[in-house]
Short mmCIF file of C-alpha atoms in Angstrom, two decimals:
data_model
loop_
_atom_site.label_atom_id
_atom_site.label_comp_id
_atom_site.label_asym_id
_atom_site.label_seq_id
_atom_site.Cartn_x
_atom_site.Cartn_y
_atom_site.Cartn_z
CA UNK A 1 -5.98 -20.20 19.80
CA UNK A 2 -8.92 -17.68 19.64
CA UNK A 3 -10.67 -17.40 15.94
CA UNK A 4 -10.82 -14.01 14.70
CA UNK A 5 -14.23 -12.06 15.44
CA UNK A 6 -16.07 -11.30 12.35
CA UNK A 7 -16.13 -7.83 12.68
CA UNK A 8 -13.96 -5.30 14.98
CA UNK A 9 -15.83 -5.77 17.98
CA UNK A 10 -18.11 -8.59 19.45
CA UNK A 11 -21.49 -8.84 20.02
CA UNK A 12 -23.42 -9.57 22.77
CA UNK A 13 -25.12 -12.27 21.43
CA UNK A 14 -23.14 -14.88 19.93
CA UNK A 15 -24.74 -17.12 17.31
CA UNK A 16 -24.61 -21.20 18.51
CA UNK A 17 -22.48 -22.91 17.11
CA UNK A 18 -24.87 -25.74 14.80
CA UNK A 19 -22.37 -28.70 13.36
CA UNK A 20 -22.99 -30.46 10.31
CA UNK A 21 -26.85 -31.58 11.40
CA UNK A 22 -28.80 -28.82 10.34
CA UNK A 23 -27.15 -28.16 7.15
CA UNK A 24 -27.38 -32.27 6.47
CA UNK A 25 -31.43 -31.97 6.75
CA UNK A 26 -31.36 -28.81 4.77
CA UNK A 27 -28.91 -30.68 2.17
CA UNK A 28 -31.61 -33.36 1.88
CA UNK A 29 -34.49 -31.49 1.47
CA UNK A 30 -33.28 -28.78 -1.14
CA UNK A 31 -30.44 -30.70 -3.37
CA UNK A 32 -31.50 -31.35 -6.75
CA UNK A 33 -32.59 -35.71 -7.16
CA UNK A 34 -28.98 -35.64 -9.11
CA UNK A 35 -26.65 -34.18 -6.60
CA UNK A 36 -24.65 -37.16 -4.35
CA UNK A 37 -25.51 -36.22 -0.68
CA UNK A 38 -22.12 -37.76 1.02
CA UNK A 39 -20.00 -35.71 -1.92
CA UNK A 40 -22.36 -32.50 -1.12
CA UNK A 41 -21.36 -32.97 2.62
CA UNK A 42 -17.65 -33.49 2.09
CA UNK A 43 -18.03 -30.17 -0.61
CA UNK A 44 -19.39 -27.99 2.74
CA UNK A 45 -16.57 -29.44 5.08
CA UNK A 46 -14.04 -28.42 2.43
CA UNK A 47 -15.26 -24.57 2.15
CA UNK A 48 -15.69 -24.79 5.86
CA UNK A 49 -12.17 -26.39 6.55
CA UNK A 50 -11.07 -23.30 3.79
CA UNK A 51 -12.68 -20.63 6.24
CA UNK A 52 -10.55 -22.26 9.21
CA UNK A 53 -7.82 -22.53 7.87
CA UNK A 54 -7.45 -18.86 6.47
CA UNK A 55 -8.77 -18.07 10.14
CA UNK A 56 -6.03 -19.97 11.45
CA UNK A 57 -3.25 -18.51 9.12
CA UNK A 58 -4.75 -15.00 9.64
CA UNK A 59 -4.34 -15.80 13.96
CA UNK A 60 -0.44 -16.63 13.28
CA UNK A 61 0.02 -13.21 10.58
CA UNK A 62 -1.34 -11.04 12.78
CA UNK A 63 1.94 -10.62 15.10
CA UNK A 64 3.32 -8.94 11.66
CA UNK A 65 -0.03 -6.88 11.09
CA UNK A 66 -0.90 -8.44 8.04
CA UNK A 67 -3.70 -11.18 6.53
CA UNK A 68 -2.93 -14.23 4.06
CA UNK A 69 -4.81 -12.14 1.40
CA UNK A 70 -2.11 -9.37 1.51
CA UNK A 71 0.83 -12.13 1.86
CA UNK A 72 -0.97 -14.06 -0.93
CA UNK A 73 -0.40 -10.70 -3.00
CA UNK A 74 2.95 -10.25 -1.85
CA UNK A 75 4.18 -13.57 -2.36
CA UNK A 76 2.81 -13.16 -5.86
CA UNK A 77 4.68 -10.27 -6.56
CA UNK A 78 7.73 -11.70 -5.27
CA UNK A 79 7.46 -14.90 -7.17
CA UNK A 80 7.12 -12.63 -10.07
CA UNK A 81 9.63 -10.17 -9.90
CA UNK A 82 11.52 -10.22 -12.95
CA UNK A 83 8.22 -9.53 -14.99
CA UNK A 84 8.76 -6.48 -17.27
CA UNK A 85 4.90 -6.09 -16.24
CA UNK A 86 2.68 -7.06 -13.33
CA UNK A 87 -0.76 -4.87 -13.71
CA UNK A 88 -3.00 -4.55 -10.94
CA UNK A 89 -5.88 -6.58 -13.48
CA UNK A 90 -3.09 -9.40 -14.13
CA UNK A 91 -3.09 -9.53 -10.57
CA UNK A 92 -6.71 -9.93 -10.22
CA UNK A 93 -7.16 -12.51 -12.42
CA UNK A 94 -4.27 -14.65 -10.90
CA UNK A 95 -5.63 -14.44 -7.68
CA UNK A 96 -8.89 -14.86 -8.98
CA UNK A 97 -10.91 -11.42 -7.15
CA UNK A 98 -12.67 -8.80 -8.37
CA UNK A 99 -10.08 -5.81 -9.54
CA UNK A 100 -11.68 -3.70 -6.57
CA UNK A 101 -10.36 -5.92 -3.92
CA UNK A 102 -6.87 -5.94 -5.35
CA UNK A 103 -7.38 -2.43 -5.83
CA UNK A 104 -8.01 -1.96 -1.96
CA UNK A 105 -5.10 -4.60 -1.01
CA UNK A 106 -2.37 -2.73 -3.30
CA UNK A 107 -4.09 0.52 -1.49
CA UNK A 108 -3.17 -0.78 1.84
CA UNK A 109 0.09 -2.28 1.01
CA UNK A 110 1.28 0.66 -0.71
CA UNK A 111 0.19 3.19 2.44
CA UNK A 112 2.81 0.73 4.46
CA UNK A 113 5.42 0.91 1.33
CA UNK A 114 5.14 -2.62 1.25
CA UNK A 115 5.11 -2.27 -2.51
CA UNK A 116 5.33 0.30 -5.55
CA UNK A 117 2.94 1.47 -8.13
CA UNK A 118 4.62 2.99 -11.00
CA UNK A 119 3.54 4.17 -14.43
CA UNK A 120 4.25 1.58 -16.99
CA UNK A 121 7.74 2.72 -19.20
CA UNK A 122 6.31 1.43 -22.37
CA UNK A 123 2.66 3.09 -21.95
CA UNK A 124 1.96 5.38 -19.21
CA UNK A 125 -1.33 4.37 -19.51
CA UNK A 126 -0.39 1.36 -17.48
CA UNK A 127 0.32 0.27 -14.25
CA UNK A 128 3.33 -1.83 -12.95
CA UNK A 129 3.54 -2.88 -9.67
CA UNK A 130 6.27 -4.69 -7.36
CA UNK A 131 7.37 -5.28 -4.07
CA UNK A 132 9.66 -3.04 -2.59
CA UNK A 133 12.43 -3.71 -0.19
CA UNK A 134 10.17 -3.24 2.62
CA UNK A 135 7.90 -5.87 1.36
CA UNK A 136 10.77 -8.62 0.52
CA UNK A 137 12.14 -8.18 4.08
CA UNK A 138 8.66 -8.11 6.08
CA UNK A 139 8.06 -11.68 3.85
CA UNK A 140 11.58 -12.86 4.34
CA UNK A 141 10.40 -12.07 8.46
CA UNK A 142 6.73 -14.26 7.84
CA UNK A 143 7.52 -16.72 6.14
CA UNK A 144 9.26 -19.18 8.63
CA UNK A 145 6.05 -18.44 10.78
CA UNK A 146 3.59 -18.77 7.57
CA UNK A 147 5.79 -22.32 6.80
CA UNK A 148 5.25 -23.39 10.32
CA UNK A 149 1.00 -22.52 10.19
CA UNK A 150 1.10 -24.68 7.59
CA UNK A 151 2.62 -27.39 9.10
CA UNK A 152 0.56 -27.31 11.85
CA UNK A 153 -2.46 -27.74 9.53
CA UNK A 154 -1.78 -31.23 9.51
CA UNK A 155 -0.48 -32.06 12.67
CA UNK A 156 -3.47 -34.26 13.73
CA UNK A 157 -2.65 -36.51 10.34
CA UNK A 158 -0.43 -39.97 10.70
CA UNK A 159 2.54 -40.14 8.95
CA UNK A 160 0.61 -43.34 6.94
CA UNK A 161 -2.33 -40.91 5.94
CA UNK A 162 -0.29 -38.02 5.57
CA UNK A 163 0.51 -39.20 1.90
CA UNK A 164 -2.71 -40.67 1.34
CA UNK A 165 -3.76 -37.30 2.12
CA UNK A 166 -1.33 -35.54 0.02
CA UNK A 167 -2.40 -37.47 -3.09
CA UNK A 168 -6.19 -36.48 -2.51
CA UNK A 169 -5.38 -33.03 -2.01
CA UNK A 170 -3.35 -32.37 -5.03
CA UNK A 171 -5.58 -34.48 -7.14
CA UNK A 172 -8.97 -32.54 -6.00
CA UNK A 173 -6.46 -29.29 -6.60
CA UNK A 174 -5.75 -30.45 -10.31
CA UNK A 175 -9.51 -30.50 -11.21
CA UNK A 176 -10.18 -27.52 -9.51
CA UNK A 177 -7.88 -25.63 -11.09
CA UNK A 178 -8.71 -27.41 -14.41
CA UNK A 179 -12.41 -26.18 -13.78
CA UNK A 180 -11.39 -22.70 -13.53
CA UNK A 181 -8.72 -22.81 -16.04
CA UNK A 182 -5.90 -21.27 -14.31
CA UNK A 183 -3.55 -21.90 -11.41
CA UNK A 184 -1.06 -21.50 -8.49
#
């Protein structure tokens, strides 16, 4: 499995890849006295493992021409169907980007009729949107592939620390979202 390039096309001139070292001596030299180096080091694995593994869903989406972010948005919009109101802000927030971005996703998923923008019934002023029947077939189509990517995430994992694993996840999940007060 090839990871997606960063841009469109590839360079030349590849960066090397570094490993954990280099970051580990710059870790120790510019964390404040307070910070715990071993938790500061498992923090950088998880945002790198994060990067991977959206690289890795993003390899097994793009067979259907689409990206987690826009199945994320999708999925959302499913989930929340009978909503008398789902606003492109509301959206935002949930997902927790900048209104632009969902502004350029419902742009691009709207171009594919993947979903509907519609003036809001009770205020014009207001936008609804939802999924159209285009969108809930193309994620009734992705989502035994999406299922199976994530599967596959833990593959590697015996069965013994696969709930040992499970616990830590949704416990370190909890806080987060407890940090940032809001959710899945």
């Amino acid at each position: 499995m090839k990871r997606k390039p960063a841009k469109e096309y590839m360079t030349e001139q590849q960066l090397p890849r570094l490993g954990t070292f280099p970051y580990l001596k710059l870790m120790e030299r510019t964390a404040s006295s307070d910070t715990n180096l071993q938790s500061a080091h498992l923090g950088l694995l998880m945002l790198w493992l994060g990067d991977n593994i959206l690289d890795m869903v993003d390899i097994d989406l793009a067979a259907f021409d689409i990206t987690e972010s826009k199945l994320d948005l999708l999925l959302l919009l499913s989930l929340h169907e009978d909503q008398e109101l789902v606003t492109p802000s509301s959206l935002a927030d949930r997902l927790g980007i900048r209104r632009s971005s969902v502004t350029s996703l419902l742009i691009w998923l709207e171009k594919r009729n993947l979903i509907v923008r519609e003036p809001y019934a009770k205020d014009g002023r207001m936008t609804h949107v939802r999924i159209s029947v285009e969108g809930i077939t193309l994620v009734n189509q992705i989502l035994p592939t999406f299922w199976s990517t994530c599967a596959s995430l833990v593959d590697e994992i015996d069965k013994e620390e696969l709930s040992v694993f499970q616990n830590v996840l949704v416990k370190l999940n909890a806080s987060l979202e407890k940090r940032l007060g809001s959710g899945r």
